[in-house]
Amino acid sequence: MAIHVGYEGDPATKAVAVPIYQTIAFEFDSAEHGAALFNLEVPGNIYTRIGNPTNTILEKRVAALEGGVDALSVSSGMAAIEYAIINIAELGNNIVSLPQLYGATYTLFEHILRKRGVDARFAASDLPEDVEKLIDGNTRAVFCESIGNPAGNVADIEELARVAHKHGVPLVVDNTVATPVLLRPIEYGADVVVHSMTKFMGGHGTTLGGMIVDGGKFPWRRYADKFYMFNRPEPAYHDVVYVDQFGDAAYVARCRTVCQRNTGATLSPFNGFLLLQGIETLSLRVERHVSNARKVAEFLRGHPLVEWVNYTGFPDNPLYPMAQKYLGDQRCSLLTFGVKGGFEGGRKCFNALRLFKRMVNMGDAKSLSCHPASTTHRQLTPQEQRRVGVTPEMIRLSVGIEHIDDILADLAQALEHAKA
Ligand SMILES: *Cc1c(COP(=O)(O)O)cnc(C)c1O
C-alpha cells in the first residue's frame, strides 16, 4: 500500500514515479464543466488550494494505510489538528483532551481555540473515566495522541472511543508517533486520525506536512443538530449538504472545501512528492527504528550513570500493559531518560552528544536528541509541563536508523562526559 496505492500511472506521460503537478489551477472544458466541478458533482481539480493531483495520491495512500475512507493533506501537523477541530467545534463548544500532548497542540488548545470560544478541557489523567467526566452537551470532540509526544504514554483508544461514542462525540487521534505501521487507531474506534507527516511518515527531516484521515464511521446524520454543518446546506460552500453528497466521507470533504479552501494551509505539491518518497520506505525504517530503540533502552538501563529510562518495552514499566495491547511487541523509537546528577548531569550529557543531533524534531532517519524543558515545552509553566508529561532533567531521544554500534558508542562517550 505504501508503495502503490493511489497512483495508476499518468496516462499522458506514462511516468512511473508520481509526477509533481506544480500548477495552481486546472482548466475547465466549459462553463458547465466548471460549474459541475464547483458543485462537487464531478471529480476533478479546480485550484491547488482545494486539491492537487500529487497530493491526492498522497491522501489516498495515507487513507489506505490508516484504514480510512479519504484524507486531506495540509501544510503541517498543526494545520491538520486545527482543521480537525474547527471543522466540528465553534463558539460555545468544547473539546476534551488527554493531558499528555505535543507542546504546540497544548498551546493551540489552551490559548488559541479558547480565545475563539472553544473551551479546551484537559482530563486529570488518561483514564477514560476522567475524560468522560468532562464531556457535556457542548462537547464536539475527544482528542488524544495514540502515543504521547514526549510523554510516551499509550492512549486506551478503544475505551476512549467507547466513552466518546456513548455521548455522541467523535474521537480524534494524533497518530504521528506511532504511524500506521505500529498502530491503526481507526481499527480501535477512532473517527478521525491526524498526522504530522513531518516526522516518521516523511522520515528524512526535510518536509513539513500534515494529514487528516476520515475513518468514515461516525454517524453525523444521527446527531444532526449537534453536527448541523454536515447535515444542512453549507453557506460557506455552494450550499452543499455534505452527508448527502459525500456519505461516509462528509467530514473530510467539508474539511477540504470549507476549512482549507478558505484559510489556505495547503500542502505544496513538491512537499507532497517528498512525503510520498518517504512513505515508500516507512515500514522498513520503522522496523529499524524499533529495533535500535530497544537496544538503546537496554544499554541505558544497564548504565551506572543513568537514573531512569522511560521505555514502555520494559515489563516493569507502568505503561507496559497498555503499550502491549496496542503495539504488540513493538515500541516506537522515542524514549526518554534522566542522567544521574539531575539537571546538570543531563545538561552535560546532552551537550556532549555527537552523533545524536540536538534539535527539536523526531522521526528523522538521523538520531536526534531534545531537552523538552528548554525547547518545545519552554513556554509552559513547570506545572503545565508536568501536566503534559515533561520533567526538567528529561532528555528525549528519537533513535535513528544508523548502525546500532555507532548509536551506542555516542551515548557511551556522552555519559562519560556527564561523569566528568
Ligand atoms: C510534530 C508534531 C505535531 C506538529 O506537527 P508539525 O508538522 O510540526 O506542524 C503534532 N503532533 C505531534 C504528536 C507531533 O509530534
Tab-separated table of C-alpha atoms and ligand atoms in Angstrom:
chain	number	residue	atom	x	y	z
A	1	MET	CA	0.000	0.000	0.000
A	2	ALA	CA	2.794	2.412	0.944
A	3	ILE	CA	4.365	1.965	-2.472
A	4	HIS	CA	1.427	1.681	-4.877
A	5	VAL	CA	-1.927	2.911	-3.610
A	6	GLY	CA	-3.408	5.956	-5.302
A	7	TYR	CA	-1.260	6.072	-8.410
A	8	GLU	CA	-2.332	4.228	-11.517
A	9	GLY	CA	0.160	5.946	-13.782
A	10	ASP	CA	-0.052	9.214	-15.640
A	11	PRO	CA	-1.898	8.480	-18.907
A	12	ALA	CA	-0.319	11.442	-20.685
A	13	THR	CA	3.322	10.582	-19.981
A	14	LYS	CA	3.396	7.026	-18.532
A	15	ALA	CA	5.625	8.370	-15.745
A	16	VAL	CA	6.399	5.593	-13.261
A	17	ALA	CA	7.132	7.859	-10.298
A	18	VAL	CA	4.337	10.143	-9.102
A	19	PRO	CA	4.604	13.422	-11.061
A	20	ILE	CA	4.766	16.749	-9.274
A	21	TYR	CA	1.809	18.705	-10.610
A	22	GLN	CA	3.280	22.101	-9.868
A	23	THR	CA	0.315	24.139	-11.005
A	24	ILE	CA	-2.113	26.420	-9.248
A	25	ALA	CA	-5.200	25.966	-11.396
A	26	PHE	CA	-6.781	23.417	-13.742
A	27	GLU	CA	-8.571	24.139	-16.988
A	28	PHE	CA	-12.335	23.719	-17.358
A	29	ASP	CA	-13.700	22.183	-20.566
A	30	SER	CA	-16.623	24.607	-20.499
A	31	ALA	CA	-18.666	26.809	-18.199
A	32	GLU	CA	-20.848	23.784	-17.470
A	33	HIS	CA	-17.857	21.625	-16.577
A	34	GLY	CA	-16.534	24.366	-14.250
A	35	ALA	CA	-19.919	24.629	-12.568
A	36	ALA	CA	-20.138	20.866	-12.069
A	37	LEU	CA	-16.666	20.847	-10.531
A	38	PHE	CA	-17.515	23.673	-8.146
A	39	ASN	CA	-20.731	21.922	-7.169
A	40	LEU	CA	-18.577	18.852	-6.419
A	41	GLU	CA	-20.838	16.872	-8.786
A	42	VAL	CA	-17.951	15.511	-10.861
A	43	PRO	CA	-14.482	14.619	-9.593
A	44	GLY	CA	-11.628	16.752	-10.814
A	45	ASN	CA	-9.288	19.556	-9.960
A	46	ILE	CA	-10.094	23.229	-9.637
A	47	TYR	CA	-7.388	25.099	-7.770
A	48	THR	CA	-4.482	23.769	-5.711
A	49	ARG	CA	-5.685	25.411	-2.503
A	50	ILE	CA	-8.611	22.966	-2.672
A	51	GLY	CA	-6.736	19.973	-4.055
A	52	ASN	CA	-3.826	18.930	-6.255
A	53	PRO	CA	-3.283	15.597	-8.070
A	54	THR	CA	0.127	14.922	-6.475
A	55	ASN	CA	-1.361	15.487	-3.054
A	56	THR	CA	-4.453	13.431	-3.933
A	57	ILE	CA	-2.204	10.392	-4.392
A	58	LEU	CA	-0.568	11.025	-1.032
A	59	GLU	CA	-4.015	11.392	0.564
A	60	LYS	CA	-5.262	8.106	-0.903
A	61	ARG	CA	-2.114	6.360	0.232
A	62	VAL	CA	-2.303	7.544	3.828
A	63	ALA	CA	-6.061	6.904	3.962
A	64	ALA	CA	-5.363	3.319	2.849
A	65	LEU	CA	-2.562	2.845	5.372
A	66	GLU	CA	-4.804	4.072	8.194
A	67	GLY	CA	-7.902	2.210	7.000
A	68	GLY	CA	-9.886	5.419	6.436
A	69	VAL	CA	-12.253	6.373	3.611
A	70	ASP	CA	-10.456	9.538	2.486
A	71	ALA	CA	-7.913	12.075	3.690
A	72	LEU	CA	-6.861	15.686	3.337
A	73	SER	CA	-3.215	16.707	3.195
A	74	VAL	CA	-2.268	20.086	4.662
A	75	SER	CA	0.866	22.142	5.162
A	76	SER	CA	1.792	20.951	8.667
A	77	GLY	CA	0.720	18.743	11.511
A	78	MET	CA	-0.546	21.764	13.409
A	79	ALA	CA	-2.762	22.779	10.472
A	80	ALA	CA	-4.159	19.233	10.463
A	81	ILE	CA	-5.019	19.427	14.166
A	82	GLU	CA	-6.573	22.857	13.869
A	83	TYR	CA	-8.740	21.871	10.897
A	84	ALA	CA	-9.742	18.611	12.524
A	85	ILE	CA	-11.196	20.624	15.415
A	86	ILE	CA	-12.601	23.744	13.724
A	87	ASN	CA	-14.416	21.551	11.225
A	88	ILE	CA	-16.749	20.474	14.051
A	89	ALA	CA	-16.353	22.861	17.015
A	90	GLU	CA	-17.265	26.531	17.255
A	91	LEU	CA	-18.062	29.308	19.700
A	92	GLY	CA	-19.670	27.854	22.829
A	93	ASN	CA	-18.466	24.300	22.186
A	94	ASN	CA	-15.715	22.434	23.970
A	95	ILE	CA	-13.275	19.629	23.312
A	96	VAL	CA	-11.989	17.153	25.878
A	97	SER	CA	-8.362	16.119	25.580
A	98	LEU	CA	-5.980	13.753	27.248
A	99	PRO	CA	-3.447	15.797	29.214
A	100	GLN	CA	-0.318	14.403	27.517
A	101	LEU	CA	0.156	16.475	24.379
A	102	TYR	CA	2.691	17.803	21.932
A	103	GLY	CA	3.689	21.331	23.049
A	104	ALA	CA	2.138	23.273	20.163
A	105	THR	CA	-1.060	21.226	20.372
A	106	TYR	CA	-1.381	22.134	24.024
A	107	THR	CA	-0.851	25.808	23.195
A	108	LEU	CA	-3.352	25.665	20.328
A	109	PHE	CA	-5.982	24.201	22.632
A	110	GLU	CA	-5.215	26.211	25.747
A	111	HIS	CA	-4.542	29.633	24.279
A	112	ILE	CA	-5.827	29.883	20.712
A	113	LEU	CA	-9.006	27.809	20.490
A	114	ARG	CA	-10.054	29.091	23.881
A	115	LYS	CA	-9.882	32.698	22.711
A	116	ARG	CA	-12.105	31.758	19.792
A	117	GLY	CA	-14.651	30.402	22.240
A	118	VAL	CA	-13.867	26.699	22.015
A	119	ASP	CA	-13.135	25.586	25.553
A	120	ALA	CA	-10.315	23.053	25.892
A	121	ARG	CA	-10.817	20.677	28.790
A	122	PHE	CA	-7.830	18.612	29.843
A	123	ALA	CA	-8.615	15.397	31.657
A	124	ALA	CA	-6.948	14.897	35.049
A	125	SER	CA	-5.362	11.687	33.748
A	126	ASP	CA	-5.514	9.495	30.677
A	127	LEU	CA	-8.127	7.233	32.291
A	128	PRO	CA	-11.299	7.081	30.166
A	129	GLU	CA	-13.422	7.856	33.254
A	130	ASP	CA	-11.525	11.125	33.768
A	131	VAL	CA	-12.258	12.013	30.154
A	132	GLU	CA	-15.921	11.094	30.462
A	133	LYS	CA	-16.380	13.383	33.484
A	134	LEU	CA	-15.637	16.411	31.299
A	135	ILE	CA	-17.966	15.575	28.406
A	136	ASP	CA	-21.224	17.514	28.246
A	137	GLY	CA	-23.827	18.541	25.668
A	138	ASN	CA	-21.466	21.092	24.123
A	139	THR	CA	-18.568	18.682	23.633
A	140	ARG	CA	-17.727	18.178	19.975
A	141	ALA	CA	-14.592	16.028	20.110
A	142	VAL	CA	-12.428	13.891	22.338
A	143	PHE	CA	-8.761	14.260	21.444
A	144	CYS	CA	-5.685	12.199	22.230
A	145	GLU	CA	-2.276	11.255	20.894
A	146	SER	CA	-2.053	7.492	20.338
A	147	ILE	CA	1.491	7.695	21.722
A	148	GLY	CA	2.037	10.942	23.588
A	149	ASN	CA	4.906	13.175	22.469
A	150	PRO	CA	7.055	13.441	24.511
A	151	ALA	CA	5.365	11.639	27.418
A	152	GLY	CA	5.392	8.239	25.670
A	153	ASN	CA	2.050	7.161	27.154
A	154	VAL	CA	-0.159	4.919	25.031
A	155	ALA	CA	-3.796	6.018	24.937
A	156	ASP	CA	-6.531	3.466	25.539
A	157	ILE	CA	-8.118	4.286	22.189
A	158	GLU	CA	-10.749	1.569	22.356
A	159	GLU	CA	-12.083	2.779	25.718
A	160	LEU	CA	-11.815	6.449	24.785
A	161	ALA	CA	-13.811	5.755	21.607
A	162	ARG	CA	-16.431	3.910	23.643
A	163	VAL	CA	-16.782	6.814	26.072
A	164	ALA	CA	-16.880	9.413	23.277
A	165	HIS	CA	-19.437	7.480	21.252
A	166	LYS	CA	-21.648	6.941	24.296
A	167	HIS	CA	-22.022	10.740	24.344
A	168	GLY	CA	-22.364	11.139	20.582
A	169	VAL	CA	-18.911	12.645	20.100
A	170	PRO	CA	-16.137	11.625	17.670
A	171	LEU	CA	-12.661	10.586	18.819
A	172	VAL	CA	-9.785	12.402	17.088
A	173	VAL	CA	-6.398	10.698	17.415
A	174	ASP	CA	-2.984	12.155	16.597
A	175	ASN	CA	-1.100	9.119	15.278
A	176	THR	CA	2.176	10.906	14.466
A	177	VAL	CA	4.464	8.985	16.804
A	178	ALA	CA	3.037	5.519	16.179
A	179	THR	CA	2.483	5.757	12.405
A	180	PRO	CA	0.066	3.249	10.849
A	181	VAL	CA	2.921	0.731	10.820
A	182	LEU	CA	2.709	0.351	14.608
A	183	LEU	CA	-0.917	1.259	15.278
A	184	ARG	CA	-4.087	1.961	13.281
A	185	PRO	CA	-6.451	3.898	15.585
A	186	ILE	CA	-9.469	3.551	13.278
A	187	GLU	CA	-9.418	-0.209	13.923
A	188	TYR	CA	-9.964	0.595	17.610
A	189	GLY	CA	-12.843	3.009	17.027
A	190	ALA	CA	-11.154	6.349	16.309
A	191	ASP	CA	-13.197	8.504	13.937
A	192	VAL	CA	-10.535	10.890	12.700
A	193	VAL	CA	-6.768	10.392	12.582
A	194	VAL	CA	-4.404	13.328	12.233
A	195	HIS	CA	-0.716	13.261	11.400
A	196	SER	CA	2.306	15.398	11.385
A	197	MET	CA	3.754	13.964	8.169
A	198	THR	CA	6.875	15.911	9.110
A	199	LYS	CA	8.089	13.120	11.374
A	200	PHE	CA	8.281	9.377	10.617
A	201	MET	CA	5.950	9.462	7.625
A	202	GLY	CA	8.249	11.727	5.593
A	203	GLY	CA	11.097	10.330	7.597
A	204	HIS	CA	14.083	12.363	6.491
A	205	GLY	CA	13.714	15.668	8.301
A	206	THR	CA	13.150	17.633	5.096
A	207	THR	CA	9.449	18.299	4.705
A	208	LEU	CA	6.630	19.769	6.776
A	209	GLY	CA	3.211	18.314	6.143
A	210	GLY	CA	0.023	17.223	7.844
A	211	MET	CA	-2.824	14.816	7.167
A	212	ILE	CA	-6.413	14.396	8.315
A	213	VAL	CA	-7.823	10.904	7.751
A	214	ASP	CA	-11.564	10.326	7.889
A	215	GLY	CA	-12.469	6.938	9.360
A	216	GLY	CA	-15.886	7.237	7.714
A	217	LYS	CA	-17.830	5.603	10.543
A	218	PHE	CA	-19.087	8.428	12.735
A	219	PRO	CA	-22.892	8.794	12.372
A	220	TRP	CA	-23.051	12.531	11.615
A	221	ARG	CA	-26.664	12.133	10.470
A	222	ARG	CA	-27.781	10.708	13.806
A	223	TYR	CA	-26.526	13.835	15.605
A	224	ALA	CA	-27.897	16.240	13.005
A	225	ASP	CA	-28.394	19.146	15.421
A	226	LYS	CA	-25.003	18.913	17.034
A	227	PHE	CA	-23.228	18.366	13.740
A	228	TYR	CA	-25.507	20.553	11.663
A	229	MET	CA	-22.573	21.548	9.409
A	230	PHE	CA	-22.700	18.201	7.648
A	231	ASN	CA	-26.474	17.941	7.607
A	232	ARG	CA	-27.655	21.340	6.400
A	233	PRO	CA	-26.815	23.336	3.250
A	234	GLU	CA	-23.332	24.820	3.792
A	235	PRO	CA	-23.350	28.575	3.158
A	236	ALA	CA	-19.541	28.612	3.024
A	237	TYR	CA	-19.562	26.190	0.105
A	238	HIS	CA	-22.289	26.355	-2.550
A	239	ASP	CA	-24.965	25.095	-0.118
A	240	VAL	CA	-23.628	21.549	-0.305
A	241	VAL	CA	-25.163	19.093	2.194
A	242	TYR	CA	-22.094	17.030	2.998
A	243	VAL	CA	-23.749	13.855	4.240
A	244	ASP	CA	-25.883	13.723	1.084
A	245	GLN	CA	-23.130	14.447	-1.363
A	246	PHE	CA	-20.233	12.641	0.309
A	247	GLY	CA	-21.813	9.981	2.502
A	248	ASP	CA	-19.138	8.395	4.674
A	249	ALA	CA	-16.529	10.984	3.690
A	250	ALA	CA	-18.623	14.015	4.709
A	251	TYR	CA	-16.206	15.106	7.419
A	252	VAL	CA	-13.072	15.274	5.305
A	253	ALA	CA	-14.916	16.742	2.318
A	254	ARG	CA	-16.010	19.677	4.444
A	255	CYS	CA	-12.544	19.992	5.932
A	256	ARG	CA	-11.201	20.426	2.413
A	257	THR	CA	-13.822	22.700	0.935
A	258	VAL	CA	-14.609	24.898	3.931
A	259	CYS	CA	-11.569	24.872	6.256
A	260	GLN	CA	-8.749	24.519	3.758
A	261	ARG	CA	-10.328	26.368	0.833
A	262	ASN	CA	-10.985	29.429	2.955
A	263	THR	CA	-7.966	29.521	5.253
A	264	GLY	CA	-5.352	28.031	2.917
A	265	ALA	CA	-2.917	25.830	4.876
A	266	THR	CA	-2.340	23.821	1.703
A	267	LEU	CA	0.469	21.324	1.181
A	268	SER	CA	2.823	22.234	-1.653
A	269	PRO	CA	2.772	19.519	-4.353
A	270	PHE	CA	6.552	19.394	-4.178
A	271	ASN	CA	6.308	18.564	-0.481
A	272	GLY	CA	3.587	16.051	-1.326
A	273	PHE	CA	6.055	14.349	-3.652
A	274	LEU	CA	8.780	14.245	-0.980
A	275	LEU	CA	6.356	12.779	1.531
A	276	LEU	CA	5.381	10.091	-0.988
A	277	GLN	CA	9.067	9.209	-1.331
A	278	GLY	CA	9.343	8.904	2.424
A	279	ILE	CA	6.284	6.709	2.799
A	280	GLU	CA	7.648	4.163	0.321
A	281	THR	CA	10.197	3.073	2.946
A	282	LEU	CA	8.109	3.782	6.046
A	283	SER	CA	7.723	0.177	7.188
A	284	LEU	CA	11.416	-0.619	6.669
A	285	ARG	CA	12.513	2.467	8.531
A	286	VAL	CA	10.116	1.876	11.403
A	287	GLU	CA	11.381	-1.693	11.716
A	288	ARG	CA	14.942	-0.416	12.134
A	289	HIS	CA	13.905	2.472	14.421
A	290	VAL	CA	12.087	-0.008	16.645
A	291	SER	CA	14.962	-2.498	16.935
A	292	ASN	CA	17.577	0.242	17.501
A	293	ALA	CA	15.432	1.854	20.199
A	294	ARG	CA	15.115	-1.385	22.106
A	295	LYS	CA	18.885	-1.806	22.151
A	296	VAL	CA	19.357	1.814	23.249
A	297	ALA	CA	16.847	1.368	26.073
A	298	GLU	CA	18.607	-1.767	27.279
A	299	PHE	CA	22.006	-0.072	27.093
A	300	LEU	CA	20.836	2.977	29.058
A	301	ARG	CA	19.097	0.861	31.637
A	302	GLY	CA	22.295	-1.052	32.336
A	303	HIS	CA	24.426	2.096	32.542
A	304	PRO	CA	25.564	3.194	36.030
A	305	LEU	CA	25.221	6.925	35.217
A	306	VAL	CA	21.590	6.716	34.145
A	307	GLU	CA	18.972	7.446	36.792
A	308	TRP	CA	15.892	6.251	34.935
A	309	VAL	CA	14.759	5.146	31.494
A	310	ASN	CA	11.186	5.501	30.332
A	311	TYR	CA	10.748	2.790	27.728
A	312	THR	CA	7.391	1.069	27.581
A	313	GLY	CA	9.008	-2.115	26.289
A	314	PHE	CA	10.248	-2.979	29.800
A	315	PRO	CA	7.701	-5.217	31.564
A	316	ASP	CA	8.132	-3.287	34.831
A	317	ASN	CA	7.158	-0.015	33.117
A	318	PRO	CA	3.667	1.018	34.327
A	319	LEU	CA	2.686	1.689	30.708
A	320	TYR	CA	3.776	-1.776	29.528
A	321	PRO	CA	0.328	-3.425	29.542
A	322	MET	CA	-1.296	-0.615	27.560
A	323	ALA	CA	1.605	-0.488	25.114
A	324	GLN	CA	1.424	-4.253	24.721
A	325	LYS	CA	-2.301	-4.065	23.947
A	326	TYR	CA	-1.887	-1.522	21.163
A	327	LEU	CA	1.626	-2.123	19.859
A	328	GLY	CA	2.236	-5.809	20.462
A	329	ASP	CA	5.943	-6.403	20.981
A	330	GLN	CA	6.960	-3.316	19.028
A	331	ARG	CA	7.724	0.071	20.558
A	332	CYS	CA	8.287	3.427	18.948
A	333	SER	CA	11.798	4.832	18.805
A	334	LEU	CA	11.008	7.746	21.067
A	335	LEU	CA	12.253	7.289	24.586
A	336	THR	CA	13.204	9.466	27.494
A	337	PHE	CA	15.803	9.103	30.217
A	338	GLY	CA	17.377	11.021	33.075
A	339	VAL	CA	21.107	11.172	33.730
A	340	LYS	CA	22.323	10.972	37.325
A	341	GLY	CA	23.331	14.356	38.700
A	342	GLY	CA	19.937	15.894	37.956
A	343	PHE	CA	19.607	18.817	35.609
A	344	GLU	CA	23.394	19.412	35.466
A	345	GLY	CA	24.238	15.800	34.647
A	346	GLY	CA	21.577	15.775	31.978
A	347	ARG	CA	22.795	19.040	30.510
A	348	LYS	CA	26.404	17.819	30.303
A	349	CYS	CA	25.437	14.559	28.650
A	350	PHE	CA	23.136	16.366	26.209
A	351	ASN	CA	25.878	18.841	25.264
A	352	ALA	CA	28.406	16.046	24.688
A	353	LEU	CA	26.323	14.084	22.176
A	354	ARG	CA	27.964	13.946	18.749
A	355	LEU	CA	26.016	11.594	16.507
A	356	PHE	CA	22.678	12.462	18.130
A	357	LYS	CA	21.815	15.905	16.877
A	358	ARG	CA	20.466	18.380	19.405
A	359	MET	CA	17.267	19.640	17.861
A	360	VAL	CA	13.526	19.935	18.060
A	361	ASN	CA	12.240	17.170	15.864
A	362	MET	CA	11.723	13.428	15.812
A	363	GLY	CA	11.173	10.646	13.344
A	364	ASP	CA	14.165	11.538	11.185
A	365	ALA	CA	16.398	8.775	9.794
A	366	LYS	CA	19.080	10.522	11.863
A	367	SER	CA	19.280	10.078	15.624
A	368	LEU	CA	18.028	13.176	17.406
A	369	SER	CA	18.022	14.395	20.971
A	370	CYS	CA	15.985	17.039	22.660
A	371	HIS	CA	15.641	18.674	26.037
A	372	PRO	CA	11.915	19.466	26.101
A	373	ALA	CA	12.041	21.672	29.209
A	374	SER	CA	14.328	24.160	27.471
A	375	THR	CA	12.862	23.946	23.954
A	376	THR	CA	9.489	22.538	22.836
A	377	HIS	CA	7.865	22.947	26.220
A	378	ARG	CA	9.811	26.005	27.332
A	379	GLN	CA	6.902	28.407	27.313
A	380	LEU	CA	4.847	26.204	29.585
A	381	THR	CA	4.978	26.783	33.329
A	382	PRO	CA	6.592	23.944	35.358
A	383	GLN	CA	3.077	22.970	36.417
A	384	GLU	CA	1.855	22.866	32.810
A	385	GLN	CA	4.973	20.901	31.859
A	386	ARG	CA	4.206	18.246	34.427
A	387	ARG	CA	0.641	18.102	33.194
A	388	VAL	CA	1.815	17.241	29.661
A	389	GLY	CA	4.444	14.797	30.935
A	390	VAL	CA	7.702	16.782	30.895
A	391	THR	CA	10.239	16.937	33.754
A	392	PRO	CA	13.262	19.309	33.964
A	393	GLU	CA	16.012	16.682	33.696
A	394	MET	CA	14.359	14.680	30.939
A	395	ILE	CA	16.245	14.017	27.703
A	396	ARG	CA	14.223	12.699	24.806
A	397	LEU	CA	15.814	10.547	22.143
A	398	SER	CA	14.447	9.846	18.716
A	399	VAL	CA	16.591	6.859	17.831
A	400	GLY	CA	17.523	6.886	14.160
A	401	ILE	CA	18.356	4.172	11.672
A	402	GLU	CA	22.166	4.395	11.805
A	403	HIS	CA	24.139	1.279	12.747
A	404	ILE	CA	23.420	0.415	16.372
A	405	ASP	CA	27.144	0.281	17.249
A	406	ASP	CA	27.576	3.935	16.253
A	407	ILE	CA	24.494	4.950	18.231
A	408	LEU	CA	25.591	3.178	21.417
A	409	ALA	CA	29.167	4.471	21.115
A	410	ASP	CA	27.867	8.044	21.028
A	411	LEU	CA	25.708	7.553	24.105
A	412	ALA	CA	28.595	5.883	25.952
A	413	GLN	CA	31.001	8.757	25.320
A	414	ALA	CA	28.379	11.394	26.178
A	415	LEU	CA	27.642	9.689	29.504
A	416	GLU	CA	31.361	9.641	30.294
A	417	HIS	CA	31.373	13.417	29.803
A	418	ALA	CA	28.498	13.744	32.226
A	419	LYS	CA	30.527	11.895	34.839
A	420	ALA	CA	33.471	14.213	34.289
B	1	LIG	C1	5.409	17.450	15.445
B	1	LIG	C2	4.083	17.092	15.966
B	1	LIG	C3	2.960	17.857	15.643
B	1	LIG	C4	3.054	19.103	14.803
B	1	LIG	O1	3.457	18.827	13.504
B	1	LIG	P1	4.156	19.907	12.521
B	1	LIG	O2	4.203	19.160	11.232
B	1	LIG	O3	5.480	20.246	13.080
B	1	LIG	O4	3.227	21.072	12.481
B	1	LIG	C5	1.739	17.451	16.132
B	1	LIG	N1	1.621	16.363	16.904
B	1	LIG	C6	2.680	15.597	17.240
B	1	LIG	C7	2.487	14.407	18.106
B	1	LIG	C8	3.941	15.938	16.787
B	1	LIG	O5	4.999	15.189	17.130
